[in-house]
mmCIF file of C-alpha atoms in Angstrom:
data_model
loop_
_atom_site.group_PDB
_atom_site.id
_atom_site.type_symbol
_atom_site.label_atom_id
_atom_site.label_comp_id
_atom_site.label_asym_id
_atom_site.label_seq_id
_atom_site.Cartn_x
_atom_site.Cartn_y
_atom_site.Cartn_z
ATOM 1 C CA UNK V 17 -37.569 60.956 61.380
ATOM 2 C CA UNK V 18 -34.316 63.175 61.926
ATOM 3 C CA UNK V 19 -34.779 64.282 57.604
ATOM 4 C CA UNK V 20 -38.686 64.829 58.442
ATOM 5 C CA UNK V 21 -37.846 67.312 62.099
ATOM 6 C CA UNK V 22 -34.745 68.954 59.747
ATOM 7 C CA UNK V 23 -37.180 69.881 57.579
ATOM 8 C CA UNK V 24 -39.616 71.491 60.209
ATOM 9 C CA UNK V 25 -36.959 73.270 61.412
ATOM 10 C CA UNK V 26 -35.796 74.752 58.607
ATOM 11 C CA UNK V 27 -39.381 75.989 57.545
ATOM 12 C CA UNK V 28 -39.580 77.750 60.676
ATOM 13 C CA UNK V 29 -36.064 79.668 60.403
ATOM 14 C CA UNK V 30 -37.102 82.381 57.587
ATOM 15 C CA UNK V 31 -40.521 82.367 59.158
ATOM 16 C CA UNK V 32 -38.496 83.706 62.738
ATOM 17 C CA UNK V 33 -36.168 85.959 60.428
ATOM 18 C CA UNK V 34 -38.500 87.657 57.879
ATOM 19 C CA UNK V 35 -40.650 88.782 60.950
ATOM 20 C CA UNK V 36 -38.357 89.441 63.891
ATOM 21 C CA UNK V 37 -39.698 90.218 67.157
ATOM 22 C CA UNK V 38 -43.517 91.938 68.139
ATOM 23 C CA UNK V 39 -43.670 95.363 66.817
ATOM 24 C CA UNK V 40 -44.299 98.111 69.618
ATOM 25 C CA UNK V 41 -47.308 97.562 71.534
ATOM 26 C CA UNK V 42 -47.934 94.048 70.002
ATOM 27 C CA UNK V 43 -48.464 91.365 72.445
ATOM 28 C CA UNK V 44 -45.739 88.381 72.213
ATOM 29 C CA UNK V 45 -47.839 85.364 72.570
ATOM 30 C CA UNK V 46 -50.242 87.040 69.512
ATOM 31 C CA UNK V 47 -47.181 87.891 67.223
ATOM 32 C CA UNK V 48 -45.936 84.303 67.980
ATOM 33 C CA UNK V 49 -48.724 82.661 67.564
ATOM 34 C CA UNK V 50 -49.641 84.550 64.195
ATOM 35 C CA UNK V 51 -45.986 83.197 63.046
ATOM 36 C CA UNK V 52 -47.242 80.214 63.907
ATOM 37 C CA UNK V 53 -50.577 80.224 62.180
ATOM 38 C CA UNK V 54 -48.822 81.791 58.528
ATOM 39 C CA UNK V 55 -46.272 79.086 58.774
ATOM 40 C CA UNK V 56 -49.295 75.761 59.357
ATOM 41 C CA UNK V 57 -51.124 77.563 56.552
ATOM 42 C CA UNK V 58 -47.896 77.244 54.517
ATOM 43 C CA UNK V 59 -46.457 73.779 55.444
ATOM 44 C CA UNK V 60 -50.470 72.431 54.962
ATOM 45 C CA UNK V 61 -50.453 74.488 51.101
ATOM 46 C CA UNK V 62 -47.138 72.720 50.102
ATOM 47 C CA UNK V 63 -48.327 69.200 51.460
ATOM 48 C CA UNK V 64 -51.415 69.159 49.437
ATOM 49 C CA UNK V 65 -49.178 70.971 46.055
ATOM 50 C CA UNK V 66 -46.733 67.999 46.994
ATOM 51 C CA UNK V 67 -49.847 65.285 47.365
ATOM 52 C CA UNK V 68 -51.226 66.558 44.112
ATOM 53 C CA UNK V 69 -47.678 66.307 41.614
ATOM 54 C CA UNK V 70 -46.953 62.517 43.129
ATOM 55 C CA UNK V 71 -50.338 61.798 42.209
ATOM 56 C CA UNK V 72 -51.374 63.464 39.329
ATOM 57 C CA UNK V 73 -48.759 64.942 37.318
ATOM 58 C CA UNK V 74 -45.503 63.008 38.448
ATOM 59 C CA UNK V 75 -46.764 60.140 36.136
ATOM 60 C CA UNK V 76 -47.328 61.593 32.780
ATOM 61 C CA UNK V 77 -44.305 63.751 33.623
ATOM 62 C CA UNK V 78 -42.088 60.603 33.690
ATOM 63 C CA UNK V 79 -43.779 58.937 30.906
ATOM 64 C CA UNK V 80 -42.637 61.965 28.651
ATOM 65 C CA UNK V 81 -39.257 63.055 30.274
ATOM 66 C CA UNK V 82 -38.358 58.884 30.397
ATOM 67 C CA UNK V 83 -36.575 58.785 26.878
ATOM 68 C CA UNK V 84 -32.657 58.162 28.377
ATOM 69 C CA UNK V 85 -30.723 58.375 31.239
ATOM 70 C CA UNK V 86 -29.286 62.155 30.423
ATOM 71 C CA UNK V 87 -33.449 63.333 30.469
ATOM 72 C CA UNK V 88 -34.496 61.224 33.169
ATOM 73 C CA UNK V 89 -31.751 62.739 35.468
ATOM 74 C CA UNK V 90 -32.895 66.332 33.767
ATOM 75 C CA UNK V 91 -36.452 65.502 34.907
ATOM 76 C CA UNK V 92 -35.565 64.285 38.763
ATOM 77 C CA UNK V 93 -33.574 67.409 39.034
ATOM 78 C CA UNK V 94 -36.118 69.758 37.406
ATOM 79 C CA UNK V 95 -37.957 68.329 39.956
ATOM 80 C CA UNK V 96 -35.868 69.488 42.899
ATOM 81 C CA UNK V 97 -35.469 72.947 41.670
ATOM 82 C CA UNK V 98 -39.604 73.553 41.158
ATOM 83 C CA UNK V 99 -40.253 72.604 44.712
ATOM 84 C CA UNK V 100 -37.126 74.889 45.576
ATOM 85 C CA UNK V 101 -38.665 77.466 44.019
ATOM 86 C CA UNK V 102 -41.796 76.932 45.404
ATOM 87 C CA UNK V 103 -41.196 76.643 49.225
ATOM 88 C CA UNK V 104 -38.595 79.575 48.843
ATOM 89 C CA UNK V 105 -41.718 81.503 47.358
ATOM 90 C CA UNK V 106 -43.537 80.431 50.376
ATOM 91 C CA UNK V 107 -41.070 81.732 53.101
ATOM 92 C CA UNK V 108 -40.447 78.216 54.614
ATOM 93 C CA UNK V 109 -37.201 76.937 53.431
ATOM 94 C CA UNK V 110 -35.678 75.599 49.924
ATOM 95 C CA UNK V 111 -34.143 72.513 51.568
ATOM 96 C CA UNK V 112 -37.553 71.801 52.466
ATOM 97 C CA UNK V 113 -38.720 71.729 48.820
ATOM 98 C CA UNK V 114 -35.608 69.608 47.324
ATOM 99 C CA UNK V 115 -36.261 67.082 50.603
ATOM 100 C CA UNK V 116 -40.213 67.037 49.467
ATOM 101 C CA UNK V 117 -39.143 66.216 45.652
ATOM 102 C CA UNK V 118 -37.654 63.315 46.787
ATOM 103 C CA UNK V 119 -40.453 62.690 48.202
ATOM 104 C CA UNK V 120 -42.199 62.451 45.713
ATOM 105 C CA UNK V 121 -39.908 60.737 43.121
ATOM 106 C CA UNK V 122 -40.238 58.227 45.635
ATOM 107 C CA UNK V 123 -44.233 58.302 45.808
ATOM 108 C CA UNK V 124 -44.268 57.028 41.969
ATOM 109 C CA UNK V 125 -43.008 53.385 43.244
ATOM 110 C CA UNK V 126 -39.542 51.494 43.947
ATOM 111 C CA UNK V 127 -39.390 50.760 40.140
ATOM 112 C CA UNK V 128 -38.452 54.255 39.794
ATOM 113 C CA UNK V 129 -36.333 54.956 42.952
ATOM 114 C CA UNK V 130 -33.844 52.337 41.651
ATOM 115 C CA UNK V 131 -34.050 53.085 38.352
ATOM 116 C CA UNK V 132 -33.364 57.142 39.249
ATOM 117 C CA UNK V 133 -30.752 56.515 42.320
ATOM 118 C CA UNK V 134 -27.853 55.183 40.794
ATOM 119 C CA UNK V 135 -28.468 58.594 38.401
ATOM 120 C CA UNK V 136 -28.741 60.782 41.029
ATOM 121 C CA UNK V 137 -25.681 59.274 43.374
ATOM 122 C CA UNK V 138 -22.801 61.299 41.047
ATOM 123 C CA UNK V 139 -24.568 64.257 41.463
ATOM 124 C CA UNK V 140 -25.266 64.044 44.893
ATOM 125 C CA UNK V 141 -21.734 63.011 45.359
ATOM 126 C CA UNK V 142 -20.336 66.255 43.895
ATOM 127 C CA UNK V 143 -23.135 68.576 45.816
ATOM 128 C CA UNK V 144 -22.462 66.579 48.975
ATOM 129 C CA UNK V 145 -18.491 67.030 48.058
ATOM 130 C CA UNK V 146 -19.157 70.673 47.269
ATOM 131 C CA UNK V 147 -21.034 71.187 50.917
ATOM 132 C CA UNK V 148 -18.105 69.850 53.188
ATOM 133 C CA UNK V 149 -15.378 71.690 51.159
ATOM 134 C CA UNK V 150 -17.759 75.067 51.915
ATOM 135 C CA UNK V 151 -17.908 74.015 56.023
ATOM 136 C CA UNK V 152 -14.626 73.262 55.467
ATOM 137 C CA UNK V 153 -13.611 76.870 54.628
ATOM 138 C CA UNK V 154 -15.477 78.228 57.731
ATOM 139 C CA UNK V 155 -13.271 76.371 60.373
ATOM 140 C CA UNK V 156 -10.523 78.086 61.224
ATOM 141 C CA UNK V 157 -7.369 76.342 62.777
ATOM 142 C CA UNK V 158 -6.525 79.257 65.033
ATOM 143 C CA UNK V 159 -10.445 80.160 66.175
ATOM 144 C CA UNK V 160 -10.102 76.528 66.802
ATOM 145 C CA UNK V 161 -6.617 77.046 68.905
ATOM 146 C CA UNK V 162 -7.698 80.244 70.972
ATOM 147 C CA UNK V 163 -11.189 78.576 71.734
ATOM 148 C CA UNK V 164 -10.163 75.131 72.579
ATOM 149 C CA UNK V 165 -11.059 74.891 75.768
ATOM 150 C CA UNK V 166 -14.255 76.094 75.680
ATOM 151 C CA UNK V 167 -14.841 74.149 72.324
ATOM 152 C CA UNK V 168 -13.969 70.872 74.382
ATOM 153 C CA UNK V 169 -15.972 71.645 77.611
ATOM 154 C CA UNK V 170 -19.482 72.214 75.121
ATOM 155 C CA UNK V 171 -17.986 68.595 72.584
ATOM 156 C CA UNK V 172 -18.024 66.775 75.858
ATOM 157 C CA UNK V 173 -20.997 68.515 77.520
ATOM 158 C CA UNK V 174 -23.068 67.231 74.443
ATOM 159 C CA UNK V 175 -21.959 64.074 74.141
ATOM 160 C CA UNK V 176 -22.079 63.028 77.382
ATOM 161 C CA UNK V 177 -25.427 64.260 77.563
ATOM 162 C CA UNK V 178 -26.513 63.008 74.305
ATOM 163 C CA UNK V 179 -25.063 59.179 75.321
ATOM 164 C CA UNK V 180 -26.593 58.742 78.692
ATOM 165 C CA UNK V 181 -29.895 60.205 77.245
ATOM 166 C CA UNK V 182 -29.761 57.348 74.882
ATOM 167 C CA UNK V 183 -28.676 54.491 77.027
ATOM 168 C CA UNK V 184 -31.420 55.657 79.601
ATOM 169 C CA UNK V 185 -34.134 55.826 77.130
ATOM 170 C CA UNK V 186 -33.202 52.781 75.248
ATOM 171 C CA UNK V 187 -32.667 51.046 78.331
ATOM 172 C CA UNK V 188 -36.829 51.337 79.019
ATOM 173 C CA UNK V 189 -37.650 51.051 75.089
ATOM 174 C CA UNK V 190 -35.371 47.417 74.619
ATOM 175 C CA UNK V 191 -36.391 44.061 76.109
ATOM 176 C CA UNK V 192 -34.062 42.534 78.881
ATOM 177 C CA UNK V 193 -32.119 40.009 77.002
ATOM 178 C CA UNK V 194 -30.358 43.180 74.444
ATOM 179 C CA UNK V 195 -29.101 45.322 77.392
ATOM 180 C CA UNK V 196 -25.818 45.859 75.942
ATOM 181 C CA UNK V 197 -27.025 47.034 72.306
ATOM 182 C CA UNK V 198 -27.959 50.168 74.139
ATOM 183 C CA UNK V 199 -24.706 51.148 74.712
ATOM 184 C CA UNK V 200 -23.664 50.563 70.877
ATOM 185 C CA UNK V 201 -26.580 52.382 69.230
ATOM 186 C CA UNK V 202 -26.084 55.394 72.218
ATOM 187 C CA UNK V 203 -22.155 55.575 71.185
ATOM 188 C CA UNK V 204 -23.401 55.800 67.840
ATOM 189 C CA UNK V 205 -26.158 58.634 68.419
ATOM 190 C CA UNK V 206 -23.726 60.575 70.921
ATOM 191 C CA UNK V 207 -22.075 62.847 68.002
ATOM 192 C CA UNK V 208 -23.634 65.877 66.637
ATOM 193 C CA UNK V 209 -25.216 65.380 63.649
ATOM 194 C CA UNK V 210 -24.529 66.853 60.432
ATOM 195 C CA UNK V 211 -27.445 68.191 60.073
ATOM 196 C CA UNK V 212 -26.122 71.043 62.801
ATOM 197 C CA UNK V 213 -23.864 72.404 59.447
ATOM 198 C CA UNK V 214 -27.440 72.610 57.688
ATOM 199 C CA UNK V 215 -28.967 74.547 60.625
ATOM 200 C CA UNK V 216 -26.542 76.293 61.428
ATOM 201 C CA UNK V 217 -25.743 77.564 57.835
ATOM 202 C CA UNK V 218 -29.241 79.021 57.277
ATOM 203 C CA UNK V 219 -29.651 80.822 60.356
ATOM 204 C CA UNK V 220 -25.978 82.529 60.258
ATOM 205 C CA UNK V 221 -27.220 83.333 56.664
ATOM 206 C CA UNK V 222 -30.624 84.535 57.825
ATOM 207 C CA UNK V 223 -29.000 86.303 60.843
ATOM 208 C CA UNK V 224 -30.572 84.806 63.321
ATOM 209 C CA UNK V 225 -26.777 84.046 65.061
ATOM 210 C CA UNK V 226 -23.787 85.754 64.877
ATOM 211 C CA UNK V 227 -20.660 84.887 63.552
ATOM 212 C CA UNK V 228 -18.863 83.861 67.071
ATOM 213 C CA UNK V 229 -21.776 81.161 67.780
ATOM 214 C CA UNK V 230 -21.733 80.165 64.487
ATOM 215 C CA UNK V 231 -18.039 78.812 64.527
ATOM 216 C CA UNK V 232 -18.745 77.901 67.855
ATOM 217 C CA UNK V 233 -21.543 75.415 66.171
ATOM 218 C CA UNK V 234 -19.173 74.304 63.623
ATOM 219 C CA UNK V 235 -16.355 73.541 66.144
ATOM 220 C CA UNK V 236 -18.372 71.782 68.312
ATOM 221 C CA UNK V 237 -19.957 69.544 65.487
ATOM 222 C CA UNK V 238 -16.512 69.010 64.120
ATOM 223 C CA UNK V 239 -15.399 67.529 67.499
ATOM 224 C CA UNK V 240 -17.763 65.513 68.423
ATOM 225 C CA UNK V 241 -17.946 63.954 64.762
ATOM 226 C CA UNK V 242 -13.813 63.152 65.206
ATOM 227 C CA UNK V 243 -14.550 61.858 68.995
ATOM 228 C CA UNK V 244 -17.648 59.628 67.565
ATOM 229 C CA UNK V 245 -14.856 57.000 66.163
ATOM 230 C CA UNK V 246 -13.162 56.671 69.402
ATOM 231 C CA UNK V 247 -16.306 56.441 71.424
ATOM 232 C CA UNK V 248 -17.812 54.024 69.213
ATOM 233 C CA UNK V 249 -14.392 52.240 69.837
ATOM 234 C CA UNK V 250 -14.181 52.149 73.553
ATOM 235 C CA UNK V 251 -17.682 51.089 73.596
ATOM 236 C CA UNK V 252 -16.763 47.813 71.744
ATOM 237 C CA UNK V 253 -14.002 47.228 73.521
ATOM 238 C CA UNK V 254 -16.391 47.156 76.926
ATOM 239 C CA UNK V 255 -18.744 44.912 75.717
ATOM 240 C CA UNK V 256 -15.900 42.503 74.296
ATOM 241 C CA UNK V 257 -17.376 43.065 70.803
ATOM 242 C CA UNK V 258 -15.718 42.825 67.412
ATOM 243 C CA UNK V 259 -16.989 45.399 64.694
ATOM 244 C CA UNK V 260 -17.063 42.508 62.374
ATOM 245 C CA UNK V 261 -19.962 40.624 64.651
ATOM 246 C CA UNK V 262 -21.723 43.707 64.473
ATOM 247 C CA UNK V 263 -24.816 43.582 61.837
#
């Protein structure tokens, strides 16, 4: 569910930034809701274009490309960079188009998901590798210094919040007799996600942030992702649980 809202999200950041705010005279709620309208039209266009390849073309593709490894993993990725190419085209995000080729490798059966995976995993190894070395660059050890305070109030501000949200809707969602695996999935939901990098990345790129709130985003992520350990930690410790009971 988080991989299907990241992908929502990230359609509607170059719809925001290609349009901007209402032009003179124009009424908010109509220039809004126009956005709104271009960007259904759009996300409904590229879920019938994705419903038609996993269904129609994604077969014979395979059946041709399917002669080794080295063009099978050509063909997957070929994949990924059409439906970049295509969502880019359509305003609403590349990441949306590589997430929707997965979907439908996936569409053509498990047979082919675990025959394509352990193909894929090197490459998305290096890529993934490739993506933290980039955040990596972006955090600065003395923004981090001269900011720590306020970096610290906002890491603790969100996790706190992010915990107790957890524990109080789990609390109503799970039956009386697992209480206390609320507290273990909440300390496990409490850190920002990754996905913030992602976000965050695109709209600094789009200018939809500036640069201050930008390594304010990636400080705050970086915190709470060292912190998640420790919480995850204490929260074992107060149930009298060992990580090796837990399944």
């Amino acid at each position: 569910m988080q991989d299907v809202l990241l992908g929502v999200l990230m359609a509607l950041l170059p719809v925001i930034a290609g349009h901007g705010g209402p032009a003179m005279g124009q009424n908010v709620l109509v220039h809004y809701l126009w956005l709104f309208v271009k960007l259904l039209g759009a996300l409904v266009l590229i879920t019938m274009l994705t419903y038609l390849i996993a269904n129609y073309v994604m077969g014979p593709y395979y059946r041709l490309v399917k002669i080794g490894k080295e063009m099978t993993l050509l063909g997957t990725v070929a994949v990924a960079f059409i439906m970049l190419l295509v969502t880019d085209h359509l305003k609403i995000s590349m990441e949306l188009g590589c997430f929707l080729a997965g979907v439908i490798v996936s569409a053509q059966g498990p047979h082919l998901v675990e025959e394509v995976e352990p193909l894929i995993q090197p490459v998305k190894d290096f890529l993934g590798s490739l993506f933290f070395a980039s955040i990596g660059l972006h955090v600065f050890p003395t923004f981090l210094a001269f900011e720590l305070t306020i970096l610290v109030t906002l890491t603790m501000a969100v996790v706190v919040c992010k915990f107790f949200t957890s524990v109080s809707v789990l609390g109503i969602i799970l039956p009386s007799n697992a209480k206390g695996i609320k507290w273990i999935v909440s300390a496990g939901l409490a850190q920002v996600s990754e996905f913030s990098f992602v976000l965050g990345s695109r709209a600094r790129r789009l200018g939809l942030i500036s640069r201050e709130v930008y390594l304010l985003i990636l400080g705050v992520t970086t915190l709470s992702l060292l912190f998640a350990p420790v919480l995850w930690r204490a929260t074992l410790w107060y149930l009298r649980v060992k990580p090796s009971n837990i399944k």
